[in-house]
Coordinates of C-alpha atoms in Angstrom, one line a residue:
M196 CA -66.7 -51.0 -21.5
L197 CA -64.9 -52.4 -18.4
N198 CA -61.2 -53.1 -18.8
V199 CA -60.2 -56.4 -17.1
V200 CA -56.6 -57.6 -16.8
V201 CA -56.0 -61.1 -15.7
L202 CA -52.5 -62.2 -14.5
N203 CA -52.4 -65.9 -15.2
G204 CA -50.6 -68.9 -16.7
G205 CA -51.5 -71.1 -19.7
R206 CA -54.1 -73.3 -18.0
G207 CA -54.4 -71.3 -14.7
A208 CA -57.4 -69.4 -16.0
A209 CA -59.0 -72.0 -18.2
T210 CA -62.4 -71.6 -16.4
L211 CA -62.0 -67.9 -15.7
I212 CA -61.2 -66.5 -19.1
P213 CA -64.2 -68.1 -21.0
A214 CA -66.5 -66.8 -18.2
L215 CA -65.1 -63.3 -18.6
L216 CA -65.4 -63.4 -22.4
A217 CA -69.0 -64.6 -22.1
R218 CA -70.0 -61.4 -20.3
R219 CA -70.9 -58.4 -22.5
G220 CA -69.1 -55.1 -21.9
L221 CA -65.8 -56.5 -20.8
N222 CA -62.5 -55.8 -22.6
V223 CA -60.3 -58.8 -21.4
T224 CA -56.5 -58.8 -21.4
S225 CA -54.6 -61.9 -20.3
V226 CA -51.0 -61.4 -19.1
V227 CA -48.8 -64.6 -19.4
N228 CA -45.2 -65.2 -18.8
A229 CA -43.4 -67.1 -21.6
Y230 CA -40.5 -68.9 -19.8
D231 CA -41.8 -72.4 -20.6
D232 CA -38.9 -74.5 -21.9
G233 CA -40.4 -78.0 -22.0
K234 CA -40.9 -80.3 -25.0
S235 CA -41.2 -78.7 -28.4
T236 CA -41.3 -75.2 -26.8
G237 CA -37.8 -75.8 -25.4
A238 CA -36.6 -76.7 -28.8
I239 CA -38.2 -73.6 -30.4
R240 CA -36.6 -71.4 -27.7
R241 CA -33.1 -73.0 -28.2
F242 CA -33.2 -72.8 -32.0
F243 CA -34.8 -69.4 -32.4
G244 CA -33.5 -67.6 -29.3
M245 CA -37.0 -66.6 -28.3
L246 CA -39.4 -66.8 -25.4
G247 CA -41.7 -69.8 -25.2
P248 CA -45.1 -69.5 -27.0
S249 CA -46.9 -72.5 -25.4
D250 CA -48.8 -70.7 -22.6
L251 CA -49.6 -67.7 -24.8
R252 CA -50.9 -70.2 -27.4
K253 CA -53.1 -71.9 -24.8
V254 CA -54.8 -68.7 -23.7
Q255 CA -55.2 -67.5 -27.3
E256 CA -57.1 -70.7 -28.0
L257 CA -59.6 -69.8 -25.3
M258 CA -60.2 -66.5 -27.1
L259 CA -60.9 -67.9 -30.6
P260 CA -64.3 -66.5 -31.7
Q261 CA -67.0 -69.1 -30.9
D262 CA -69.2 -68.0 -33.7
D263 CA -66.4 -68.3 -36.3
P264 CA -67.6 -70.8 -39.0
D265 CA -63.9 -72.0 -39.2
L266 CA -63.6 -72.5 -35.4
A267 CA -63.0 -76.2 -35.7
A268 CA -60.1 -75.8 -38.2
H269 CA -58.5 -73.0 -36.2
R270 CA -58.8 -74.9 -32.9
H271 CA -57.2 -77.9 -34.6
W272 CA -54.2 -75.7 -35.5
F273 CA -53.8 -74.5 -31.9
R274 CA -54.0 -78.0 -30.5
Y275 CA -52.2 -80.1 -33.1
R276 CA -48.9 -81.7 -32.2
Y277 CA -46.9 -83.8 -34.7
P278 CA -46.6 -87.5 -33.6
L279 CA -43.6 -88.8 -31.8
D280 CA -42.7 -91.0 -34.8
V281 CA -43.2 -88.3 -37.4
D282 CA -41.1 -88.2 -40.5
R283 CA -39.1 -85.0 -40.6
A284 CA -39.0 -84.9 -44.4
A285 CA -42.8 -85.3 -44.5
V286 CA -43.3 -82.4 -42.1
L287 CA -41.0 -80.1 -44.0
A288 CA -42.8 -81.0 -47.3
D289 CA -46.2 -80.3 -45.7
L290 CA -45.1 -76.9 -44.3
T291 CA -43.4 -76.0 -47.6
D292 CA -46.4 -76.9 -49.7
F293 CA -48.7 -74.9 -47.4
A294 CA -46.4 -71.9 -47.4
R295 CA -46.2 -71.9 -51.2
G296 CA -49.9 -72.1 -51.6
A297 CA -49.9 -75.5 -53.2
A298 CA -52.2 -77.0 -50.6
D299 CA -54.9 -75.5 -48.3
A300 CA -54.2 -78.0 -45.6
L301 CA -51.8 -77.6 -42.7
A302 CA -51.6 -80.5 -40.3
G303 CA -54.8 -81.9 -41.7
A304 CA -57.0 -78.9 -41.1
R305 CA -58.6 -76.7 -43.8
S306 CA -59.8 -73.2 -43.1
G307 CA -62.2 -71.4 -45.4
N308 CA -61.0 -68.0 -44.3
A309 CA -58.6 -66.8 -47.0
R310 CA -57.3 -63.9 -44.9
V311 CA -56.3 -66.3 -42.0
V312 CA -54.8 -68.8 -44.5
A313 CA -52.7 -66.1 -46.1
G314 CA -51.4 -64.9 -42.7
M315 CA -50.6 -68.5 -41.6
R316 CA -48.8 -69.1 -44.9
A317 CA -46.6 -66.0 -44.4
F318 CA -45.6 -67.0 -40.9
V319 CA -44.9 -70.6 -41.9
A320 CA -42.7 -69.3 -44.7
A321 CA -40.8 -67.1 -42.3
F322 CA -40.3 -70.1 -40.0
L323 CA -38.9 -72.2 -42.8
R324 CA -36.6 -69.5 -44.0
G325 CA -35.3 -68.9 -40.5
L326 CA -34.9 -72.7 -39.8
A327 CA -32.9 -73.1 -43.0
L328 CA -30.4 -70.5 -41.8
I329 CA -30.4 -71.6 -38.1
E330 CA -29.9 -75.3 -38.5
P331 CA -26.3 -75.0 -40.0
V332 CA -25.3 -72.7 -37.2
I333 CA -26.8 -74.9 -34.4
G334 CA -25.2 -77.9 -36.1
E335 CA -28.3 -80.2 -35.9
P336 CA -31.7 -80.6 -37.5
F337 CA -34.8 -79.4 -35.8
D338 CA -36.8 -82.3 -34.3
F339 CA -40.5 -82.1 -35.1
A340 CA -41.5 -85.1 -32.8
D341 CA -44.3 -84.0 -30.5
C342 CA -43.9 -80.4 -31.8
S343 CA -46.9 -78.1 -31.7
V344 CA -47.6 -76.7 -35.2
M345 CA -48.6 -73.3 -33.7
N346 CA -45.2 -73.1 -32.0
C347 CA -43.7 -73.1 -35.5
V348 CA -46.2 -70.4 -36.5
F349 CA -45.2 -68.4 -33.5
A350 CA -41.6 -68.7 -34.3
G351 CA -42.3 -67.4 -37.8
A352 CA -44.4 -64.5 -36.5
F353 CA -41.5 -63.7 -34.1
L354 CA -39.0 -63.5 -37.0
A355 CA -41.5 -61.5 -39.1
H356 CA -41.9 -58.9 -36.3
D357 CA -38.2 -58.2 -35.7
R358 CA -37.9 -60.7 -32.9
N359 CA -40.4 -58.9 -30.7
M360 CA -42.6 -61.4 -28.8
E361 CA -45.3 -58.9 -27.9
E362 CA -45.7 -57.9 -31.6
A363 CA -45.7 -61.5 -32.7
T364 CA -48.4 -62.3 -30.2
L365 CA -50.6 -59.3 -31.2
A366 CA -50.2 -60.3 -34.9
L367 CA -51.8 -63.7 -34.2
D368 CA -54.4 -61.9 -32.1
R369 CA -55.3 -59.8 -35.1
L370 CA -55.1 -62.7 -37.6
F371 CA -57.6 -64.8 -35.7
R372 CA -59.6 -61.8 -34.5
L373 CA -59.5 -63.1 -30.9
T374 CA -62.3 -62.0 -28.5
G375 CA -59.7 -60.8 -26.0
T376 CA -56.0 -59.9 -25.9
V377 CA -53.0 -62.0 -24.7
L378 CA -49.7 -60.3 -23.9
P379 CA -46.4 -61.7 -22.7
T380 CA -45.3 -60.3 -19.4
S381 CA -42.0 -59.2 -20.9
I382 CA -40.2 -59.5 -24.2
E383 CA -36.8 -60.3 -22.7
N384 CA -35.7 -63.9 -23.3
K385 CA -34.6 -65.2 -19.9
Q386 CA -34.2 -68.6 -18.2
L387 CA -36.3 -69.5 -15.2
V388 CA -34.6 -71.5 -12.4
A389 CA -35.5 -72.3 -8.8
L390 CA -33.8 -72.9 -5.5
R391 CA -35.5 -75.4 -3.2
E392 CA -35.4 -75.2 0.6
N393 CA -33.1 -78.2 0.8
G394 CA -30.6 -76.5 -1.5
E395 CA -31.5 -78.4 -4.7
I396 CA -31.5 -76.4 -7.9
L397 CA -34.2 -76.8 -10.5
Y398 CA -32.4 -75.8 -13.7
C399 CA -35.3 -74.9 -16.0
E400 CA -39.0 -74.2 -16.1
A401 CA -39.7 -77.8 -17.1
E402 CA -38.0 -79.2 -14.0
I403 CA -40.2 -76.8 -11.8
V404 CA -43.4 -78.0 -13.6
E405 CA -42.4 -81.7 -13.4
L406 CA -41.4 -81.5 -9.7
R407 CA -42.8 -84.4 -7.7
S408 CA -41.6 -83.7 -4.1
N409 CA -43.1 -82.0 -1.1
V410 CA -39.9 -80.0 -0.4
R411 CA -40.8 -76.3 -0.8
I412 CA -39.3 -74.0 -3.4
D413 CA -37.5 -71.1 -1.7
R414 CA -37.1 -68.7 -4.6
V415 CA -37.3 -68.5 -8.4
Y416 CA -34.8 -66.5 -10.4
L417 CA -34.5 -65.2 -14.0
L418 CA -31.1 -65.6 -15.6
D419 CA -29.5 -64.5 -18.9
R420 CA -28.3 -68.0 -19.8
P421 CA -28.7 -71.6 -18.6
L422 CA -26.5 -72.8 -15.8
D423 CA -23.9 -75.5 -16.3
R424 CA -25.4 -78.2 -14.1
D425 CA -22.1 -80.1 -13.4
R426 CA -20.2 -77.0 -12.5
F427 CA -22.9 -75.4 -10.5
E428 CA -23.5 -78.5 -8.3
R429 CA -19.9 -78.2 -7.0
L430 CA -20.8 -75.0 -5.2
S431 CA -21.8 -74.8 -1.6
L432 CA -25.5 -73.8 -0.9
A433 CA -24.3 -70.4 0.3
D434 CA -22.4 -69.8 -3.0
K435 CA -25.3 -71.1 -5.1
R436 CA -27.6 -68.6 -3.4
A437 CA -25.1 -65.8 -3.7
Y438 CA -24.6 -66.5 -7.4
L439 CA -28.3 -66.6 -8.1
D440 CA -28.9 -63.4 -6.2
L441 CA -26.1 -61.7 -8.1
H442 CA -27.2 -62.9 -11.6
H443 CA -31.0 -62.5 -11.2
C444 CA -32.3 -60.3 -14.1
F445 CA -34.8 -57.6 -13.3
V446 CA -36.7 -57.8 -16.6
G447 CA -38.9 -55.0 -17.6
V448 CA -42.6 -55.5 -18.1
S449 CA -43.7 -55.2 -21.7
A450 CA -45.1 -51.8 -22.9
G451 CA -48.5 -53.3 -23.7
V452 CA -48.9 -54.9 -20.3
E453 CA -48.0 -51.7 -18.5
R454 CA -50.5 -49.8 -20.6
A455 CA -53.2 -52.4 -19.9
L456 CA -52.6 -52.3 -16.2
R457 CA -52.7 -48.5 -16.0
A458 CA -56.0 -48.5 -17.9
A459 CA -57.6 -51.4 -16.0
D460 CA -60.8 -51.2 -14.0
L461 CA -60.5 -54.7 -12.6
I462 CA -57.2 -56.5 -12.1
I463 CA -57.4 -60.3 -11.3
Y464 CA -54.6 -62.4 -9.9
A465 CA -55.7 -65.8 -11.2
A466 CA -55.2 -69.1 -9.5
G467 CA -52.5 -71.5 -11.0
T468 CA -49.1 -72.9 -10.5
Q469 CA -47.2 -70.3 -8.5
H470 CA -43.5 -70.7 -9.2
S471 CA -43.6 -71.6 -12.9
S472 CA -46.6 -69.5 -14.0
L473 CA -47.4 -66.6 -11.6
Y474 CA -44.3 -65.6 -9.6
P475 CA -42.2 -65.1 -12.7
T476 CA -44.8 -62.7 -14.0
Y477 CA -44.9 -60.8 -10.7
L478 CA -41.1 -60.4 -10.9
A479 CA -41.3 -58.1 -14.0
T480 CA -40.1 -54.6 -13.1
G481 CA -42.8 -52.1 -13.6
L482 CA -45.7 -54.5 -13.2
A483 CA -46.3 -54.0 -9.5
G484 CA -45.8 -50.2 -9.8
A485 CA -48.4 -50.1 -12.6
I486 CA -50.9 -52.0 -10.4
A487 CA -50.2 -49.9 -7.3
D488 CA -50.4 -46.6 -9.2
N489 CA -53.8 -47.5 -10.6
R490 CA -55.8 -46.4 -7.6
R491 CA -59.0 -46.6 -9.6
A492 CA -58.8 -50.4 -10.3
F493 CA -60.4 -53.0 -8.1
K494 CA -57.7 -55.7 -7.4
A495 CA -58.8 -59.3 -6.7
F496 CA -56.7 -62.3 -5.7
I497 CA -58.0 -65.8 -6.3
T498 CA -56.4 -68.5 -4.1
N499 CA -56.0 -72.1 -5.4
I500 CA -58.5 -74.7 -4.6
G501 CA -56.1 -77.6 -4.3
A502 CA -52.4 -78.0 -3.3
D503 CA -49.8 -79.1 -5.8
Y504 CA -46.1 -80.1 -5.7
E505 CA -45.0 -76.5 -6.3
T506 CA -46.8 -75.3 -3.2
P507 CA -47.2 -78.3 -0.8
S508 CA -48.8 -77.5 2.5
Y509 CA -49.7 -74.0 1.3
R510 CA -52.6 -72.5 3.2
A511 CA -54.8 -69.7 1.8
S512 CA -52.7 -66.9 3.4
D513 CA -49.5 -68.4 1.9
Y514 CA -50.7 -67.8 -1.6
L515 CA -51.4 -64.1 -0.9
R516 CA -48.1 -63.7 1.0
G517 CA -46.2 -65.4 -1.9
A518 CA -47.7 -63.0 -4.4
Y519 CA -46.9 -60.0 -2.3
R520 CA -43.3 -61.2 -1.8
Y521 CA -42.6 -61.5 -5.5
L522 CA -44.3 -58.3 -6.4
C523 CA -42.1 -56.5 -3.9
L524 CA -39.0 -58.3 -5.2
S525 CA -39.5 -56.7 -8.6
T526 CA -38.5 -53.3 -7.4
R527 CA -36.9 -51.3 -4.6
R528 CA -40.3 -49.7 -3.9
D529 CA -41.9 -50.7 -0.6
F530 CA -45.5 -51.4 -1.5
A531 CA -48.4 -51.5 1.0
V532 CA -50.5 -54.6 0.8
R533 CA -53.6 -52.5 0.0
E534 CA -51.9 -50.9 -3.0
L535 CA -51.8 -54.3 -4.6
F536 CA -54.9 -56.2 -3.3
D537 CA -58.4 -55.3 -2.4
V538 CA -60.0 -58.7 -1.9
A539 CA -59.0 -62.3 -1.7
L540 CA -61.4 -65.0 -3.0
I541 CA -61.0 -68.2 -1.0
N542 CA -62.8 -71.5 -1.7
A543 CA -64.6 -73.2 1.2
S544 CA -66.2 -76.1 -0.6
R545 CA -65.0 -79.7 -0.4
I546 CA -66.7 -81.6 -3.3
K547 CA -63.9 -84.0 -4.5
A548 CA -63.1 -86.8 -2.0
D549 CA -59.5 -87.3 -3.2
E550 CA -58.6 -83.6 -3.6
T551 CA -56.0 -82.1 -1.2
Y552 CA -57.8 -78.8 -0.5
V553 CA -56.1 -75.6 0.4
T554 CA -57.0 -74.7 4.0
F555 CA -58.5 -71.3 4.9
D556 CA -56.3 -70.2 7.8
A557 CA -58.3 -67.1 9.0
D558 CA -56.0 -66.4 11.9
N559 CA -53.1 -65.8 9.6
F560 CA -54.8 -62.9 7.7
G561 CA -54.5 -60.5 10.7
D562 CA -51.6 -58.5 9.2
L563 CA -53.0 -58.7 5.6
P564 CA -55.5 -55.8 5.3
V565 CA -57.6 -57.2 2.5
E566 CA -61.2 -58.0 2.3
L567 CA -61.9 -61.8 2.4
A568 CA -64.5 -63.4 0.3
V569 CA -64.9 -67.0 1.5
G570 CA -67.4 -69.1 -0.4
A571 CA -68.2 -72.1 -2.5
F572 CA -66.2 -71.2 -5.7
E573 CA -65.6 -74.8 -6.8
S574 CA -67.2 -76.2 -9.9
A575 CA -69.8 -78.9 -9.3
E576 CA -69.3 -80.2 -12.8
R577 CA -65.5 -80.2 -12.5
P578 CA -64.6 -80.7 -8.8
G579 CA -61.2 -79.4 -7.9
Q580 CA -61.5 -76.5 -10.4
H581 CA -63.0 -73.1 -10.0
D582 CA -66.4 -72.3 -11.2
G583 CA -65.6 -69.5 -13.6
E584 CA -69.1 -68.0 -13.9
R585 CA -69.4 -67.9 -10.1
I586 CA -66.0 -66.2 -9.7
V587 CA -66.8 -63.6 -12.3
A588 CA -70.3 -62.9 -10.8
E589 CA -68.7 -62.4 -7.4
L590 CA -66.0 -60.1 -8.7
L591 CA -68.3 -57.9 -10.7
R592 CA -70.7 -57.7 -7.8
R593 CA -68.0 -56.5 -5.5
Y594 CA -66.5 -54.2 -8.1
E595 CA -69.9 -52.5 -8.7
A596 CA -70.6 -52.3 -4.9
R597 CA -67.2 -50.6 -4.4
D598 CA -67.8 -48.3 -7.3
T599 CA -71.2 -47.3 -5.9
D600 CA -69.7 -46.7 -2.4
H601 CA -66.9 -44.6 -3.9
G602 CA -69.5 -42.5 -5.9
A603 CA -71.6 -42.0 -2.7
A604 CA -68.5 -40.9 -0.8
A605 CA -67.5 -38.5 -3.4

């Protein structure tokens, strides 16, 4: 069994994860940061004082067993969001009825798996009990408009597992008997903010994701609590930067992630949004050390196919340099590039006419001692996205070739 660890965001590995799971003999673990604070996830975080479950939920959906006779019902739960005009009393009645066993349906889906239904009922009941205590303290009712039903289930699992996000995530893994494992990068509840090169502050993860500007982000930070926007804007740029440097939290990588990285045979840095999904993961203290200390593992970096507003004008080398920078920011240790990366996969195809493709700048890799795999890694069926099967085939071929070379050298 080959242990594969993928560092990714919620949708950043939407083609890669299924391709890995389709291969026999691979034990797949996905590592995801949980700093999302947009929409209903932001409300869940504010009410329950927890990390955001949305990206964890999205990757877990990719790992639902495809041969499960109840797949359609379980997928419905993972995808269902209450309508914007939903009646709060109707939602509470539906959740209460489901928790008490009076109805088999939750959000209109019926599962025939009694074990899964019982587990879901227990987590919904924990959510309702917690909400009844939290709302009077918060001083406002929870708004279910556009709320993911699985976010409520995650909140219940979080409360049922002593407010430990890793244990809550693993409980849902076991409940649905997922074909892989999803783990939060850290269990520490922090706020993600960003400083742009023009001095503008992005005060939450949602603002980073919704960014529509070609001004680069200079640095992301993790803070104990949200910033007061009105007061913080009165500071000079120098004082803003000094404050953020002083208050950045060096969160510890979760125990499960560290174990997975130390046992990994193949470590994959997936493509995706850098500042909101990937760089916050790399900032976790202990993560880079676990990667570097695992000298047996083959470590592959996948560059993005297309540019986005988080990384405007990024060339292929910029993605690798950015990852290296944030991995080194996580600790005082001075890592060598080759301790963290063996190969970089760079797409060279140009299928989609209106896509802003990332340029392969070969001349800028001179001081980056990694093997370069440049090829057509774009999906013909979904131009602008990676071809997961082709990526996995390339990685496994290179892993096996390196393993053979190492064996011959020994």
